Amino acid sequence: MAETATPAETAHVDRVRGARRSPAEHLADAFTSGSVPGTVTLTEIPYQAMVGVRVHPASDAGNRVASVTGGLPAACGEVTGGGGVNTLWLGPTEFMVVAPEEAHDSLGGSLVSDLTTALGNDAGQVVDLSANRTTFELSGSHARAVLEKTCALDLHPRVFKAGTAVSTELAHIPVMLWKTSDETYRIFPRASFADFLGRWLIDAMREYASPEVP
C-alpha cells in the first residue's frame, strides 16, 4: 500500500510540476487557432508516463509485468490494458507502456517502480521514457486526411482499426501512431522533433479552415 505523502513531499512534487515545460507548450495557441472544431483538432497531452519494457512475454517475468500493465500485446499493432494504463507493441519482446502523468510520480510508488519490481532479477529491462516523447492528439472527421498527406500507411478504417498502434513516419519523423477511436489519433514524436512535427500538422490542417471546404 502506498504511504501517505507528507505536506512537504506534496509541495515538492507541485513545485517540480510547476517548473516543467512540455516540448510543444509554445505551440499551444497555434494548435488552438489552427484547429477547426468538429473537423480537425490538434492538442498536446503533456507529461504522460511512458515506460520502455523489454521482456519475453511468455516468461515468468513477462507474466509478472503483464499483471501490472493489464497484459502484453502479442502482435504488431496490438494494444493491451485499459483504465488509463495501455501497452503498445514495439517488437516481440519490446513494449511501451503509456499512462497518465499521475502514474509516473505518484507519491509512495510509481509505474516505473512497479514494473521494475515485477521484472525483478530476470532478463529484461525497464526504462523511464517519459521525457523522451510527447503526445499529440489529432481528432475530427478530417484527422485521417491530414495524416494521409504524409503517412505511407494505409489508414483506411478497414485496415487501420481503432485500438491499433504502429511505428511509422509523419513528415519524415519517426513516431508511434495510435488510433484510439474512429476519429482520434495519438501521435508520439520524440521531444526533439515536437516543434517541427507540430508546425507541420498545423500547416497540413490549414486547408480545412477554409469555408469552401465541405
PDB file of C-alpha atoms in Angstrom:
ATOM      1  CA  MET A   1       0.000   0.000   0.000  1.00  0.00           C
ATOM      2  CA  ALA A   2       1.335   3.429  -0.907  1.00  0.00           C
ATOM      3  CA  GLU A   3       2.335   5.577   2.057  1.00  0.00           C
ATOM      4  CA  THR A   4       0.530   8.849   2.684  1.00  0.00           C
ATOM      5  CA  ALA A   5       2.612  11.767   1.445  1.00  0.00           C
ATOM      6  CA  THR A   6       3.692  14.440   3.877  1.00  0.00           C
ATOM      7  CA  PRO A   7       2.821  18.101   3.144  1.00  0.00           C
ATOM      8  CA  ALA A   8       6.490  18.733   2.318  1.00  0.00           C
ATOM      9  CA  GLU A   9       6.573  15.879  -0.212  1.00  0.00           C
ATOM     10  CA  THR A  10       3.364  17.089  -1.819  1.00  0.00           C
ATOM     11  CA  ALA A  11       4.709  20.647  -2.036  1.00  0.00           C
ATOM     12  CA  HIS A  12       7.933  19.389  -3.649  1.00  0.00           C
ATOM     13  CA  VAL A  13       6.031  17.465  -6.328  1.00  0.00           C
ATOM     14  CA  ASP A  14       3.861  20.510  -7.010  1.00  0.00           C
ATOM     15  CA  ARG A  15       6.971  22.702  -7.418  1.00  0.00           C
ATOM     16  CA  VAL A  16       8.538  20.231  -9.847  1.00  0.00           C
ATOM     17  CA  ARG A  17       5.351  20.004 -11.893  1.00  0.00           C
ATOM     18  CA  GLY A  18       5.034  23.773 -11.974  1.00  0.00           C
ATOM     19  CA  ALA A  19       8.585  24.186 -13.315  1.00  0.00           C
ATOM     20  CA  ARG A  20       8.151  21.832 -16.264  1.00  0.00           C
ATOM     21  CA  ARG A  21       7.685  22.923 -19.853  1.00  0.00           C
ATOM     22  CA  SER A  22       6.370  20.458 -22.396  1.00  0.00           C
ATOM     23  CA  PRO A  23       8.107  20.121 -25.790  1.00  0.00           C
ATOM     24  CA  ALA A  24       5.225  21.814 -27.659  1.00  0.00           C
ATOM     25  CA  GLU A  25       3.949  24.187 -24.990  1.00  0.00           C
ATOM     26  CA  HIS A  26       4.989  27.194 -27.081  1.00  0.00           C
ATOM     27  CA  LEU A  27       2.673  25.974 -29.876  1.00  0.00           C
ATOM     28  CA  ALA A  28      -0.462  25.727 -27.722  1.00  0.00           C
ATOM     29  CA  ASP A  29      -2.049  28.910 -29.087  1.00  0.00           C
ATOM     30  CA  ALA A  30      -1.186  27.900 -32.660  1.00  0.00           C
ATOM     31  CA  PHE A  31      -2.763  24.485 -32.103  1.00  0.00           C
ATOM     32  CA  THR A  32      -5.949  26.176 -30.879  1.00  0.00           C
ATOM     33  CA  SER A  33      -6.151  28.753 -33.645  1.00  0.00           C
ATOM     34  CA  GLY A  34      -5.316  26.168 -36.322  1.00  0.00           C
ATOM     35  CA  SER A  35      -7.966  23.714 -35.169  1.00  0.00           C
ATOM     36  CA  VAL A  36     -11.441  23.546 -36.714  1.00  0.00           C
ATOM     37  CA  PRO A  37     -13.802  22.051 -34.106  1.00  0.00           C
ATOM     38  CA  GLY A  38     -15.658  19.039 -35.463  1.00  0.00           C
ATOM     39  CA  THR A  39     -13.380  18.895 -38.497  1.00  0.00           C
ATOM     40  CA  VAL A  40      -9.829  18.570 -37.193  1.00  0.00           C
ATOM     41  CA  THR A  41      -8.389  19.491 -33.797  1.00  0.00           C
ATOM     42  CA  LEU A  42      -4.803  19.282 -32.576  1.00  0.00           C
ATOM     43  CA  THR A  43      -3.737  19.329 -28.929  1.00  0.00           C
ATOM     44  CA  GLU A  44      -0.728  18.265 -26.887  1.00  0.00           C
ATOM     45  CA  ILE A  45      -1.189  15.879 -23.973  1.00  0.00           C
ATOM     46  CA  PRO A  46       1.966  16.605 -21.987  1.00  0.00           C
ATOM     47  CA  TYR A  47       3.799  14.706 -19.265  1.00  0.00           C
ATOM     48  CA  GLN A  48       2.293  11.275 -19.827  1.00  0.00           C
ATOM     49  CA  ALA A  49       4.149   8.446 -18.135  1.00  0.00           C
ATOM     50  CA  MET A  50       5.928   6.304 -20.735  1.00  0.00           C
ATOM     51  CA  VAL A  51       7.974   3.266 -19.846  1.00  0.00           C
ATOM     52  CA  GLY A  52      10.022   1.119 -22.205  1.00  0.00           C
ATOM     53  CA  VAL A  53       9.903  -2.564 -21.295  1.00  0.00           C
ATOM     54  CA  ARG A  54      11.934  -5.447 -22.701  1.00  0.00           C
ATOM     55  CA  VAL A  55      10.832  -8.860 -21.528  1.00  0.00           C
ATOM     56  CA  HIS A  56       9.866 -12.182 -23.060  1.00  0.00           C
ATOM     57  CA  PRO A  57       6.076 -12.215 -22.706  1.00  0.00           C
ATOM     58  CA  ALA A  58       5.910 -15.991 -22.179  1.00  0.00           C
ATOM     59  CA  SER A  59       8.416 -15.948 -19.305  1.00  0.00           C
ATOM     60  CA  ASP A  60       7.635 -15.754 -15.598  1.00  0.00           C
ATOM     61  CA  ALA A  61       8.880 -12.162 -15.631  1.00  0.00           C
ATOM     62  CA  GLY A  62       6.619 -11.437 -18.606  1.00  0.00           C
ATOM     63  CA  ASN A  63       3.633 -12.742 -16.669  1.00  0.00           C
ATOM     64  CA  ARG A  64       4.500 -10.586 -13.681  1.00  0.00           C
ATOM     65  CA  VAL A  65       4.920  -7.498 -15.881  1.00  0.00           C
ATOM     66  CA  ALA A  66       1.619  -8.268 -17.601  1.00  0.00           C
ATOM     67  CA  SER A  67      -0.103  -8.329 -14.222  1.00  0.00           C
ATOM     68  CA  VAL A  68       0.990  -4.703 -13.724  1.00  0.00           C
ATOM     69  CA  THR A  69       0.107  -3.471 -17.209  1.00  0.00           C
ATOM     70  CA  GLY A  70      -3.090  -5.434 -17.762  1.00  0.00           C
ATOM     71  CA  GLY A  71      -1.496  -7.670 -20.383  1.00  0.00           C
ATOM     72  CA  LEU A  72       1.218  -7.507 -23.031  1.00  0.00           C
ATOM     73  CA  PRO A  73       0.492  -7.254 -26.786  1.00  0.00           C
ATOM     74  CA  ALA A  74       1.108 -10.444 -28.753  1.00  0.00           C
ATOM     75  CA  ALA A  75       1.418  -8.970 -32.255  1.00  0.00           C
ATOM     76  CA  CYS A  76       2.310  -5.835 -34.189  1.00  0.00           C
ATOM     77  CA  GLY A  77      -0.401  -3.190 -33.864  1.00  0.00           C
ATOM     78  CA  GLU A  78      -1.998  -4.675 -30.774  1.00  0.00           C
ATOM     79  CA  VAL A  79      -2.646  -2.528 -27.698  1.00  0.00           C
ATOM     80  CA  THR A  80      -3.463  -4.058 -24.331  1.00  0.00           C
ATOM     81  CA  GLY A  81      -4.582  -2.710 -20.997  1.00  0.00           C
ATOM     82  CA  GLY A  82      -7.200  -0.151 -20.098  1.00  0.00           C
ATOM     83  CA  GLY A  83      -8.242   2.103 -17.261  1.00  0.00           C
ATOM     84  CA  GLY A  84      -5.537   4.598 -18.202  1.00  0.00           C
ATOM     85  CA  VAL A  85      -2.603   2.172 -18.498  1.00  0.00           C
ATOM     86  CA  ASN A  86      -2.022   0.851 -22.022  1.00  0.00           C
ATOM     87  CA  THR A  87       0.817  -1.119 -23.599  1.00  0.00           C
ATOM     88  CA  LEU A  88       1.866  -0.679 -27.229  1.00  0.00           C
ATOM     89  CA  TRP A  89       3.751  -3.347 -29.193  1.00  0.00           C
ATOM     90  CA  LEU A  90       7.217  -2.315 -30.427  1.00  0.00           C
ATOM     91  CA  GLY A  91       8.619  -5.776 -31.091  1.00  0.00           C
ATOM     92  CA  PRO A  92       8.231  -9.415 -29.973  1.00  0.00           C
ATOM     93  CA  THR A  93       9.938  -8.631 -26.655  1.00  0.00           C
ATOM     94  CA  GLU A  94       9.742  -4.827 -26.604  1.00  0.00           C
ATOM     95  CA  PHE A  95       6.819  -2.688 -25.454  1.00  0.00           C
ATOM     96  CA  MET A  96       5.926   0.877 -24.494  1.00  0.00           C
ATOM     97  CA  VAL A  97       3.633   1.376 -21.521  1.00  0.00           C
ATOM     98  CA  VAL A  98       1.663   4.639 -21.572  1.00  0.00           C
ATOM     99  CA  ALA A  99      -0.246   6.020 -18.604  1.00  0.00           C
ATOM    100  CA  PRO A 100      -1.449   9.367 -17.220  1.00  0.00           C
ATOM    101  CA  GLU A 101       1.006  11.742 -15.559  1.00  0.00           C
ATOM    102  CA  GLU A 102      -0.026  10.637 -12.080  1.00  0.00           C
ATOM    103  CA  ALA A 103       1.263   7.111 -12.736  1.00  0.00           C
ATOM    104  CA  HIS A 104       4.787   8.431 -13.165  1.00  0.00           C
ATOM    105  CA  ASP A 105       5.418  10.393  -9.984  1.00  0.00           C
ATOM    106  CA  SER A 106       2.631   9.340  -7.668  1.00  0.00           C
ATOM    107  CA  LEU A 107       3.845   9.685  -4.112  1.00  0.00           C
ATOM    108  CA  GLY A 108       4.562   6.396  -2.434  1.00  0.00           C
ATOM    109  CA  GLY A 109       5.081   4.499  -5.678  1.00  0.00           C
ATOM    110  CA  SER A 110       5.071   4.761  -9.445  1.00  0.00           C
ATOM    111  CA  LEU A 111       4.514   2.751 -12.590  1.00  0.00           C
ATOM    112  CA  VAL A 112       8.276   2.574 -13.174  1.00  0.00           C
ATOM    113  CA  SER A 113       8.972   1.129  -9.741  1.00  0.00           C
ATOM    114  CA  ASP A 114       6.066  -1.330 -10.020  1.00  0.00           C
ATOM    115  CA  LEU A 115       7.391  -2.603 -13.365  1.00  0.00           C
ATOM    116  CA  THR A 116      10.951  -2.780 -12.062  1.00  0.00           C
ATOM    117  CA  THR A 117       9.762  -4.834  -9.105  1.00  0.00           C
ATOM    118  CA  ALA A 118       7.768  -7.113 -11.411  1.00  0.00           C
ATOM    119  CA  LEU A 119      10.804  -7.740 -13.629  1.00  0.00           C
ATOM    120  CA  GLY A 120      12.986  -8.492 -10.633  1.00  0.00           C
ATOM    121  CA  ASN A 121      16.370 -10.021 -11.455  1.00  0.00           C
ATOM    122  CA  ASP A 122      15.152 -11.789 -14.572  1.00  0.00           C
ATOM    123  CA  ALA A 123      16.352 -10.955 -18.066  1.00  0.00           C
ATOM    124  CA  GLY A 124      14.820  -7.754 -19.398  1.00  0.00           C
ATOM    125  CA  GLN A 125      14.779  -4.011 -18.989  1.00  0.00           C
ATOM    126  CA  VAL A 126      12.549  -1.248 -17.630  1.00  0.00           C
ATOM    127  CA  VAL A 127      13.412   2.314 -18.701  1.00  0.00           C
ATOM    128  CA  ASP A 128      11.585   5.542 -17.896  1.00  0.00           C
ATOM    129  CA  LEU A 129      10.988   7.234 -21.278  1.00  0.00           C
ATOM    130  CA  SER A 130       8.601   9.912 -20.050  1.00  0.00           C
ATOM    131  CA  ALA A 131      10.885  12.802 -21.026  1.00  0.00           C
ATOM    132  CA  ASN A 132      11.808  11.183 -24.341  1.00  0.00           C
ATOM    133  CA  ARG A 133       8.496  11.786 -26.125  1.00  0.00           C
ATOM    134  CA  THR A 134       5.409  13.948 -26.011  1.00  0.00           C
ATOM    135  CA  THR A 135       1.879  13.159 -27.141  1.00  0.00           C
ATOM    136  CA  PHE A 136      -0.152  14.920 -29.809  1.00  0.00           C
ATOM    137  CA  GLU A 137      -3.849  14.166 -30.190  1.00  0.00           C
ATOM    138  CA  LEU A 138      -5.372  14.724 -33.632  1.00  0.00           C
ATOM    139  CA  SER A 139      -9.124  14.279 -33.880  1.00  0.00           C
ATOM    140  CA  GLY A 140     -12.111  15.081 -36.048  1.00  0.00           C
ATOM    141  CA  SER A 141     -13.713  13.996 -39.299  1.00  0.00           C
ATOM    142  CA  HIS A 142     -10.664  15.106 -41.341  1.00  0.00           C
ATOM    143  CA  ALA A 143      -7.948  13.845 -38.990  1.00  0.00           C
ATOM    144  CA  ARG A 144      -7.227  10.855 -41.215  1.00  0.00           C
ATOM    145  CA  ALA A 145      -6.976  13.109 -44.287  1.00  0.00           C
ATOM    146  CA  VAL A 146      -4.340  15.229 -42.531  1.00  0.00           C
ATOM    147  CA  LEU A 147      -2.266  12.151 -41.684  1.00  0.00           C
ATOM    148  CA  GLU A 148      -2.612  10.745 -45.185  1.00  0.00           C
ATOM    149  CA  LYS A 149      -0.756  13.770 -46.564  1.00  0.00           C
ATOM    150  CA  THR A 150       2.490  12.263 -45.315  1.00  0.00           C
ATOM    151  CA  CYS A 151       1.929   8.814 -43.782  1.00  0.00           C
ATOM    152  CA  ALA A 152       2.702   5.836 -46.038  1.00  0.00           C
ATOM    153  CA  LEU A 153       0.454   3.514 -44.050  1.00  0.00           C
ATOM    154  CA  ASP A 154      -2.983   2.529 -45.302  1.00  0.00           C
ATOM    155  CA  LEU A 155      -5.100   4.395 -42.765  1.00  0.00           C
ATOM    156  CA  HIS A 156      -8.467   3.312 -44.140  1.00  0.00           C
ATOM    157  CA  PRO A 157     -10.615   2.150 -41.211  1.00  0.00           C
ATOM    158  CA  ARG A 158     -10.965  -1.316 -42.747  1.00  0.00           C
ATOM    159  CA  VAL A 159      -7.199  -1.694 -42.344  1.00  0.00           C
ATOM    160  CA  PHE A 160      -6.155   0.630 -39.520  1.00  0.00           C
ATOM    161  CA  LYS A 161      -8.778  -0.029 -36.889  1.00  0.00           C
ATOM    162  CA  ALA A 162      -9.431   1.785 -33.627  1.00  0.00           C
ATOM    163  CA  GLY A 163      -7.245   0.297 -30.908  1.00  0.00           C
ATOM    164  CA  THR A 164      -4.268  -0.193 -33.243  1.00  0.00           C
ATOM    165  CA  ALA A 165      -0.811   1.357 -32.708  1.00  0.00           C
ATOM    166  CA  VAL A 166       2.202   1.078 -35.004  1.00  0.00           C
ATOM    167  CA  SER A 167       5.606   2.641 -35.633  1.00  0.00           C
ATOM    168  CA  THR A 168       5.629   4.815 -38.737  1.00  0.00           C
ATOM    169  CA  GLU A 169       6.779   8.206 -40.061  1.00  0.00           C
ATOM    170  CA  LEU A 170       4.971  11.522 -40.317  1.00  0.00           C
ATOM    171  CA  ALA A 171       6.711  14.279 -42.277  1.00  0.00           C
ATOM    172  CA  HIS A 172       9.784  12.006 -42.232  1.00  0.00           C
ATOM    173  CA  ILE A 173       9.687  11.999 -38.405  1.00  0.00           C
ATOM    174  CA  PRO A 174       9.612   8.573 -36.690  1.00  0.00           C
ATOM    175  CA  VAL A 175       6.573   8.299 -34.418  1.00  0.00           C
ATOM    176  CA  MET A 176       4.260   5.844 -32.760  1.00  0.00           C
ATOM    177  CA  LEU A 177       0.744   6.295 -34.162  1.00  0.00           C
ATOM    178  CA  TRP A 178      -2.161   5.029 -32.058  1.00  0.00           C
ATOM    179  CA  LYS A 179      -5.741   5.174 -33.287  1.00  0.00           C
ATOM    180  CA  THR A 180      -7.682   5.478 -30.050  1.00  0.00           C
ATOM    181  CA  SER A 181     -11.146   5.834 -31.623  1.00  0.00           C
ATOM    182  CA  ASP A 182     -12.739   6.105 -35.053  1.00  0.00           C
ATOM    183  CA  GLU A 183     -11.734   9.768 -35.483  1.00  0.00           C
ATOM    184  CA  THR A 184      -8.975  10.208 -32.894  1.00  0.00           C
ATOM    185  CA  TYR A 185      -5.253   9.508 -33.173  1.00  0.00           C
ATOM    186  CA  ARG A 186      -2.457   9.868 -30.656  1.00  0.00           C
ATOM    187  CA  ILE A 187       0.975  10.622 -32.070  1.00  0.00           C
ATOM    188  CA  PHE A 188       4.158  10.065 -30.053  1.00  0.00           C
ATOM    189  CA  PRO A 189       7.117  12.004 -31.511  1.00  0.00           C
ATOM    190  CA  ARG A 190      10.439  12.336 -29.741  1.00  0.00           C
ATOM    191  CA  ALA A 191      10.677  15.593 -27.822  1.00  0.00           C
ATOM    192  CA  SER A 192      13.373  16.976 -30.129  1.00  0.00           C
ATOM    193  CA  PHE A 193      11.013  16.610 -33.128  1.00  0.00           C
ATOM    194  CA  ALA A 194       7.895  18.009 -31.425  1.00  0.00           C
ATOM    195  CA  ASP A 195       8.304  21.570 -32.711  1.00  0.00           C
ATOM    196  CA  PHE A 196       8.840  20.502 -36.331  1.00  0.00           C
ATOM    197  CA  LEU A 197       6.015  17.965 -36.378  1.00  0.00           C
ATOM    198  CA  GLY A 198       3.641  20.276 -34.538  1.00  0.00           C
ATOM    199  CA  ARG A 199       4.194  23.035 -37.094  1.00  0.00           C
ATOM    200  CA  TRP A 200       3.847  20.565 -39.965  1.00  0.00           C
ATOM    201  CA  LEU A 201       0.487  19.358 -38.636  1.00  0.00           C
ATOM    202  CA  ILE A 202      -0.744  22.947 -38.238  1.00  0.00           C
ATOM    203  CA  ASP A 203       0.156  23.623 -41.869  1.00  0.00           C
ATOM    204  CA  ALA A 204      -1.483  20.366 -43.025  1.00  0.00           C
ATOM    205  CA  MET A 205      -4.700  21.370 -41.225  1.00  0.00           C
ATOM    206  CA  ARG A 206      -4.803  24.841 -42.746  1.00  0.00           C
ATOM    207  CA  GLU A 207      -6.933  23.977 -45.777  1.00  0.00           C
ATOM    208  CA  TYR A 208      -9.776  22.754 -43.576  1.00  0.00           C
ATOM    209  CA  ALA A 209     -10.215  26.211 -42.052  1.00  0.00           C
ATOM    210  CA  SER A 210     -11.421  27.433 -45.475  1.00  0.00           C
ATOM    211  CA  PRO A 211     -15.211  27.857 -45.693  1.00  0.00           C
ATOM    212  CA  GLU A 212     -15.094  26.458 -49.236  1.00  0.00           C
ATOM    213  CA  VAL A 213     -14.106  23.008 -47.972  1.00  0.00           C
ATOM    214  CA  PRO A 214     -17.252  20.917 -47.260  1.00  0.00           C
TER     215      PRO A 214
END
